[in-house]
Amino acid sequence: MTAKIAYDEVEVGTELPAQSFPVTRATLVRYAGASGDFNPIHWNEKFAVEVGLPDVIAHGMFTMAEAIRVVTDWAGDPAAVVEYGVRFTKPVVVPNDDTGALIEVSAKVAAKLDDQQVRVDLTAMSAGQKVLGMSRAVVRLA
Amino acid sequence: MALDQSFVGRTYPPTPPYEVGREKIREFAEAIGDANAAYTDTEAAKALGHPDVIAPPTFVFAITFKAAGAVIEDPQLGLDYSRVVHGDQKFAYTRPVRAGDRLSVTSTIEAIKSLAGNDILDIRGEVHDASGEHVVTAWTKLVSRAPEGA
């Protein structure tokens, strides 16, 4: 495991480079195939509305996968992530157009732990709403 | 109707091994738009100290969630899956999932709660490789929403 960020280089409050991730209907279809999650709320507008959603929504696990990229890109080695958890607070609504939705992720070091590890707190927003709550990763640095 | 508390602590038999394929990891990494070379390039993965390409952190959910199906579809438990939403998800890794792994999942019901008519189910999936070593633990919280007017 070779994270490219050294434990001694970071402080509580150190911000990781923020990133934005676009998501369209095509993205969701591709993710459904790759993940095996074919729940129609992620591709069938009629079905989504019938079960009380405003429109097709992104898979929560897709949003979770995007958010941690801020950490894995920063750390270099994805295996540096030793723990990762989120709460799905709001759905990411994906309109049927070429633009889709945007998932905006920021993150900062919230605590320095033992054993070269730090806790990173993530914030994921879409359309002005927080879509992940209690989003935290424990990362082992060099 | 509230779920039966006596299911708390119940463990389901380990799943047959899921073989993690290099191309499946590539497909997943492409689907999330992640170009990290550790997912697709064996040499890049080796440079980081891994024996083969590794999977993105959330890849294993596809395997643990399928395993959780034994719980979700247990007719004795009686969960109304049409009303279920994914509440929380957490992973704790001993090591990353990698190509060639043969992973087996043992699911346990950790908690059942009833809050404002909603059933909340916590499932823990312990993932081991073919040699029996622990790879990752996945915690999945499912919320079965109360029917309107209930």
Short mmCIF file of C-alpha atoms in Angstrom, two decimals:
data_model
loop_
_atom_site.label_atom_id
_atom_site.label_comp_id
_atom_site.label_asym_id
_atom_site.label_seq_id
_atom_site.Cartn_x
_atom_site.Cartn_y
_atom_site.Cartn_z
CA MET A 1 0.00 0.00 0.00
CA THR A 2 1.64 3.16 -1.13
CA ALA A 3 -0.42 6.27 -0.61
CA LYS A 4 1.27 9.28 -2.19
CA ILE A 5 0.28 11.61 0.67
CA ALA A 6 2.34 11.48 3.86
CA TYR A 7 0.63 11.43 7.25
CA ASP A 8 2.97 14.15 8.50
CA GLU A 9 1.98 16.45 5.61
CA VAL A 10 -1.67 16.74 6.62
CA GLU A 11 -3.36 18.57 9.46
CA VAL A 12 -6.90 18.54 10.77
CA GLY A 13 -8.73 20.80 8.33
CA THR A 14 -6.55 19.97 5.32
CA GLU A 15 -8.85 20.11 2.30
CA LEU A 16 -8.70 17.52 -0.46
CA PRO A 17 -9.12 18.74 -4.05
CA ALA A 18 -12.87 18.97 -4.65
CA GLN A 19 -14.39 17.35 -7.75
CA SER A 20 -17.69 17.41 -9.64
CA PHE A 21 -19.12 14.32 -11.29
CA PRO A 22 -21.75 14.57 -14.02
CA VAL A 23 -24.43 11.89 -14.18
CA THR A 24 -26.86 11.37 -17.06
CA ARG A 25 -29.40 8.66 -17.84
CA ALA A 26 -26.73 6.96 -19.94
CA THR A 27 -24.41 6.93 -16.89
CA LEU A 28 -27.11 5.19 -14.87
CA VAL A 29 -27.76 2.55 -17.50
CA ARG A 30 -24.03 1.80 -17.66
CA TYR A 31 -23.81 1.63 -13.85
CA ALA A 32 -26.86 -0.63 -13.66
CA GLY A 33 -25.16 -3.08 -16.00
CA ALA A 34 -21.81 -2.97 -14.24
CA SER A 35 -23.27 -3.29 -10.73
CA GLY A 36 -26.16 -5.63 -11.46
CA ASP A 37 -28.65 -3.24 -9.81
CA PHE A 38 -31.53 -3.07 -12.30
CA ASN A 39 -34.09 -1.45 -10.01
CA PRO A 40 -36.37 0.48 -12.44
CA ILE A 41 -36.29 3.61 -10.23
CA HIS A 42 -32.85 4.16 -11.79
CA TRP A 43 -33.96 4.08 -15.45
CA ASN A 44 -37.76 4.06 -15.79
CA GLU A 45 -39.36 7.45 -15.25
CA LYS A 46 -42.91 6.11 -15.22
CA PHE A 47 -42.05 3.58 -12.53
CA ALA A 48 -40.10 6.15 -10.46
CA VAL A 49 -43.04 8.56 -10.44
CA GLU A 50 -45.47 5.78 -9.55
CA VAL A 51 -43.51 4.97 -6.40
CA GLY A 52 -43.50 8.62 -5.36
CA LEU A 53 -40.15 9.88 -6.66
CA PRO A 54 -39.85 13.16 -8.58
CA ASP A 55 -38.04 11.47 -11.48
CA VAL A 56 -35.42 8.79 -12.13
CA ILE A 57 -32.79 8.86 -9.37
CA ALA A 58 -29.16 7.76 -9.33
CA HIS A 59 -28.21 4.59 -7.48
CA GLY A 60 -27.10 5.53 -3.96
CA MET A 61 -24.14 3.23 -4.52
CA PHE A 62 -23.22 5.20 -7.64
CA THR A 63 -23.09 8.41 -5.61
CA MET A 64 -21.08 6.60 -2.93
CA ALA A 65 -18.65 5.35 -5.61
CA GLU A 66 -18.20 8.87 -7.04
CA ALA A 67 -17.67 10.54 -3.66
CA ILE A 68 -14.77 8.30 -2.62
CA ARG A 69 -12.92 9.18 -5.84
CA VAL A 70 -11.98 12.47 -4.18
CA VAL A 71 -10.16 10.39 -1.57
CA THR A 72 -8.67 7.71 -3.84
CA ASP A 73 -7.40 10.32 -6.34
CA TRP A 74 -5.79 12.21 -3.45
CA ALA A 75 -4.28 9.14 -1.78
CA GLY A 76 -3.10 7.59 -5.07
CA ASP A 77 -3.61 4.00 -3.97
CA PRO A 78 -7.33 3.16 -3.59
CA ALA A 79 -6.31 0.52 -1.04
CA ALA A 80 -5.37 3.36 1.32
CA VAL A 81 -9.10 3.53 2.13
CA VAL A 82 -9.56 1.20 5.10
CA GLU A 83 -13.07 2.25 6.06
CA TYR A 84 -15.84 4.07 4.20
CA GLY A 85 -19.41 4.72 5.22
CA VAL A 86 -22.28 6.98 4.14
CA ARG A 87 -25.92 7.72 4.87
CA PHE A 88 -28.18 8.23 1.86
CA THR A 89 -30.03 11.40 2.83
CA LYS A 90 -31.49 12.71 -0.45
CA PRO A 91 -31.74 11.15 -3.89
CA VAL A 92 -29.78 12.51 -6.85
CA VAL A 93 -32.54 13.30 -9.35
CA VAL A 94 -31.41 12.74 -12.95
CA PRO A 95 -33.52 14.50 -15.60
CA ASN A 96 -33.90 13.01 -19.07
CA ASP A 97 -31.69 15.45 -20.98
CA ASP A 98 -28.10 15.68 -22.16
CA THR A 99 -26.96 17.50 -19.03
CA GLY A 100 -28.36 15.26 -16.31
CA ALA A 101 -27.26 16.04 -12.76
CA LEU A 102 -24.02 17.03 -11.08
CA ILE A 103 -22.63 15.47 -7.91
CA GLU A 104 -20.27 17.91 -6.19
CA VAL A 105 -17.91 16.42 -3.64
CA SER A 106 -15.63 18.15 -1.17
CA ALA A 107 -13.63 16.57 1.64
CA LYS A 108 -11.33 17.48 4.48
CA VAL A 109 -9.22 15.80 7.09
CA ALA A 110 -11.37 15.75 10.22
CA ALA A 111 -9.07 13.86 12.59
CA LYS A 112 -5.61 12.37 12.78
CA LEU A 113 -5.76 8.84 14.14
CA ASP A 114 -3.12 6.33 15.21
CA ASP A 115 -1.24 4.05 12.83
CA GLN A 116 -0.71 6.66 10.04
CA GLN A 117 -4.47 6.90 9.58
CA VAL A 118 -6.68 9.97 9.17
CA ARG A 119 -10.43 10.39 9.12
CA VAL A 120 -11.71 12.26 6.08
CA ASP A 121 -15.21 13.77 6.15
CA LEU A 122 -16.91 14.08 2.77
CA THR A 123 -19.71 16.35 1.60
CA ALA A 124 -21.69 15.39 -1.51
CA MET A 125 -24.18 17.86 -2.94
CA SER A 126 -26.52 17.78 -5.90
CA ALA A 127 -28.92 20.56 -6.98
CA GLY A 128 -28.11 22.42 -3.75
CA GLN A 129 -29.00 19.51 -1.49
CA LYS A 130 -26.79 17.31 0.63
CA VAL A 131 -27.16 13.83 -0.86
CA LEU A 132 -24.84 11.95 1.49
CA GLY A 133 -24.77 12.38 5.26
CA MET A 134 -22.28 11.04 7.81
CA SER A 135 -19.97 10.41 4.90
CA ARG A 136 -16.63 9.39 6.32
CA ALA A 137 -13.55 7.49 5.28
CA VAL A 138 -10.56 6.28 7.26
CA VAL A 139 -7.44 6.48 5.11
CA ARG A 140 -3.97 5.06 5.79
CA LEU A 141 -1.34 7.48 4.54
CA ALA A 142 2.36 7.02 3.85
CA MET B 1 -46.27 -4.99 10.84
CA ALA B 2 -43.06 -4.87 12.82
CA LEU B 3 -40.49 -7.48 11.91
CA ASP B 4 -39.85 -10.36 14.27
CA GLN B 5 -37.09 -9.42 16.75
CA SER B 6 -36.13 -13.07 17.11
CA PHE B 7 -34.32 -12.80 13.76
CA VAL B 8 -31.65 -10.55 15.31
CA GLY B 9 -28.37 -12.45 15.36
CA ARG B 10 -29.47 -14.93 12.69
CA THR B 11 -26.63 -15.88 10.34
CA TYR B 12 -27.25 -17.29 6.87
CA PRO B 13 -25.03 -19.92 5.22
CA PRO B 14 -21.98 -18.61 3.29
CA THR B 15 -22.65 -17.93 -0.39
CA PRO B 16 -20.97 -19.98 -3.14
CA PRO B 17 -17.73 -18.23 -4.19
CA TYR B 18 -17.96 -15.24 -6.53
CA GLU B 19 -14.91 -15.09 -8.80
CA VAL B 20 -13.75 -11.51 -9.32
CA GLY B 21 -12.80 -11.00 -12.96
CA ARG B 22 -10.35 -8.45 -14.32
CA GLU B 23 -12.81 -7.37 -17.02
CA LYS B 24 -15.64 -7.00 -14.52
CA ILE B 25 -13.48 -4.62 -12.48
CA ARG B 26 -12.67 -2.68 -15.65
CA GLU B 27 -16.36 -2.48 -16.55
CA PHE B 28 -17.22 -1.20 -13.06
CA ALA B 29 -14.38 1.38 -13.06
CA GLU B 30 -15.53 2.63 -16.48
CA ALA B 31 -19.13 2.84 -15.28
CA ILE B 32 -18.11 5.15 -12.44
CA GLY B 33 -15.75 7.05 -14.76
CA ASP B 34 -12.70 6.27 -12.63
CA ALA B 35 -9.47 6.12 -14.61
CA ASN B 36 -7.21 5.06 -11.70
CA ALA B 37 -4.70 2.68 -13.32
CA ALA B 38 -4.77 0.35 -10.29
CA TYR B 39 -8.15 -0.90 -11.57
CA THR B 40 -7.07 -1.81 -15.09
CA ASP B 41 -3.29 -2.02 -15.39
CA THR B 42 -1.60 -4.95 -13.64
CA GLU B 43 1.80 -3.25 -13.70
CA ALA B 44 0.37 -0.09 -12.13
CA ALA B 45 -1.30 -2.19 -9.44
CA LYS B 46 1.96 -4.04 -8.79
CA ALA B 47 3.81 -0.74 -8.47
CA LEU B 48 1.48 0.01 -5.57
CA GLY B 49 2.28 -3.34 -3.96
CA HIS B 50 -0.74 -5.36 -5.12
CA PRO B 51 -0.42 -8.80 -6.74
CA ASP B 52 -2.99 -7.91 -9.43
CA VAL B 53 -5.48 -5.19 -10.35
CA ILE B 54 -7.72 -4.16 -7.46
CA ALA B 55 -11.38 -3.17 -7.42
CA PRO B 56 -12.78 0.26 -6.47
CA PRO B 57 -13.84 0.51 -2.80
CA THR B 58 -17.58 0.08 -3.45
CA PHE B 59 -17.28 -2.75 -6.02
CA VAL B 60 -17.89 -5.46 -3.43
CA PHE B 61 -21.40 -4.16 -2.73
CA ALA B 62 -22.72 -6.01 -5.79
CA ILE B 63 -21.55 -9.24 -4.13
CA THR B 64 -22.64 -8.49 -0.56
CA PHE B 65 -26.04 -7.16 -1.63
CA LYS B 66 -26.72 -10.28 -3.67
CA ALA B 67 -25.81 -12.29 -0.57
CA ALA B 68 -28.14 -10.13 1.53
CA GLY B 69 -30.91 -11.36 -0.76
CA ALA B 70 -31.05 -14.49 1.41
CA VAL B 71 -32.18 -12.22 4.26
CA ILE B 72 -34.35 -9.88 2.20
CA GLU B 73 -36.20 -12.74 0.52
CA ASP B 74 -36.48 -14.92 3.63
CA PRO B 75 -40.23 -15.61 3.64
CA GLN B 76 -40.15 -16.13 7.41
CA LEU B 77 -38.79 -12.61 7.95
CA GLY B 78 -41.50 -11.14 5.72
CA LEU B 79 -39.81 -7.89 4.63
CA ASP B 80 -41.86 -5.90 2.09
CA TYR B 81 -39.06 -5.27 -0.40
CA SER B 82 -41.19 -3.04 -2.65
CA ARG B 83 -41.07 -0.43 0.13
CA VAL B 84 -37.37 -0.78 0.92
CA VAL B 85 -34.83 2.02 0.53
CA HIS B 86 -31.09 1.90 1.16
CA GLY B 87 -30.43 3.90 4.33
CA ASP B 88 -26.74 3.57 5.17
CA GLN B 89 -23.78 1.69 3.78
CA LYS B 90 -20.38 1.09 5.32
CA PHE B 91 -17.32 -0.97 4.47
CA ALA B 92 -14.27 -1.92 6.55
CA TYR B 93 -11.46 -3.43 4.51
CA THR B 94 -8.70 -5.77 5.62
CA ARG B 95 -7.38 -5.60 2.06
CA PRO B 96 -8.78 -4.49 -1.30
CA VAL B 97 -10.76 -6.89 -3.49
CA ARG B 98 -8.59 -7.99 -6.42
CA ALA B 99 -8.86 -9.87 -9.69
CA GLY B 100 -8.84 -13.60 -9.17
CA ASP B 101 -10.41 -13.46 -5.70
CA ARG B 102 -13.03 -16.09 -4.98
CA LEU B 103 -15.21 -14.36 -2.41
CA SER B 104 -17.81 -15.86 -0.15
CA VAL B 105 -20.21 -13.80 1.96
CA THR B 106 -21.75 -14.68 5.30
CA SER B 107 -24.74 -12.45 6.11
CA THR B 108 -25.99 -11.79 9.63
CA ILE B 109 -28.95 -9.75 10.81
CA GLU B 110 -27.38 -7.34 13.29
CA ALA B 111 -30.42 -5.33 14.29
CA ILE B 112 -34.11 -4.88 13.66
CA LYS B 113 -35.79 -1.67 14.74
CA SER B 114 -39.18 -0.15 14.25
CA LEU B 115 -39.33 3.65 14.09
CA ALA B 116 -42.50 5.56 13.27
CA GLY B 117 -43.88 2.50 11.51
CA ASN B 118 -40.74 2.00 9.43
CA ASP B 119 -38.86 -1.28 9.73
CA ILE B 120 -35.11 -0.81 9.87
CA LEU B 121 -32.90 -3.78 9.15
CA ASP B 122 -29.12 -3.89 9.65
CA ILE B 123 -27.33 -6.63 7.74
CA ARG B 124 -23.62 -7.38 8.13
CA GLY B 125 -21.84 -9.22 5.33
CA GLU B 126 -18.47 -10.78 6.14
CA VAL B 127 -16.46 -11.37 2.98
CA HIS B 128 -13.71 -13.99 2.96
CA ASP B 129 -11.45 -15.23 0.18
CA ALA B 130 -10.87 -18.85 -0.85
CA SER B 131 -8.17 -19.29 1.79
CA GLY B 132 -10.63 -18.15 4.46
CA GLU B 133 -8.96 -14.81 5.06
CA HIS B 134 -11.11 -11.78 5.80
CA VAL B 135 -11.23 -9.23 2.97
CA VAL B 136 -13.97 -6.76 3.86
CA THR B 137 -17.04 -6.36 6.06
CA ALA B 138 -20.07 -4.57 4.60
CA TRP B 139 -22.85 -3.11 6.74
CA THR B 140 -26.11 -2.39 4.92
CA LYS B 141 -29.03 -0.58 6.53
CA LEU B 142 -32.36 -1.11 4.78
CA VAL B 143 -35.45 0.91 5.65
CA SER B 144 -38.86 -0.50 4.78
CA ARG B 145 -41.16 2.51 4.76
CA ALA B 146 -44.52 2.25 6.43
CA PRO B 147 -47.41 2.16 3.95
CA GLU B 148 -49.30 5.46 3.70
CA GLY B 149 -52.14 5.74 6.18
CA ALA B 150 -50.76 2.91 8.33
#
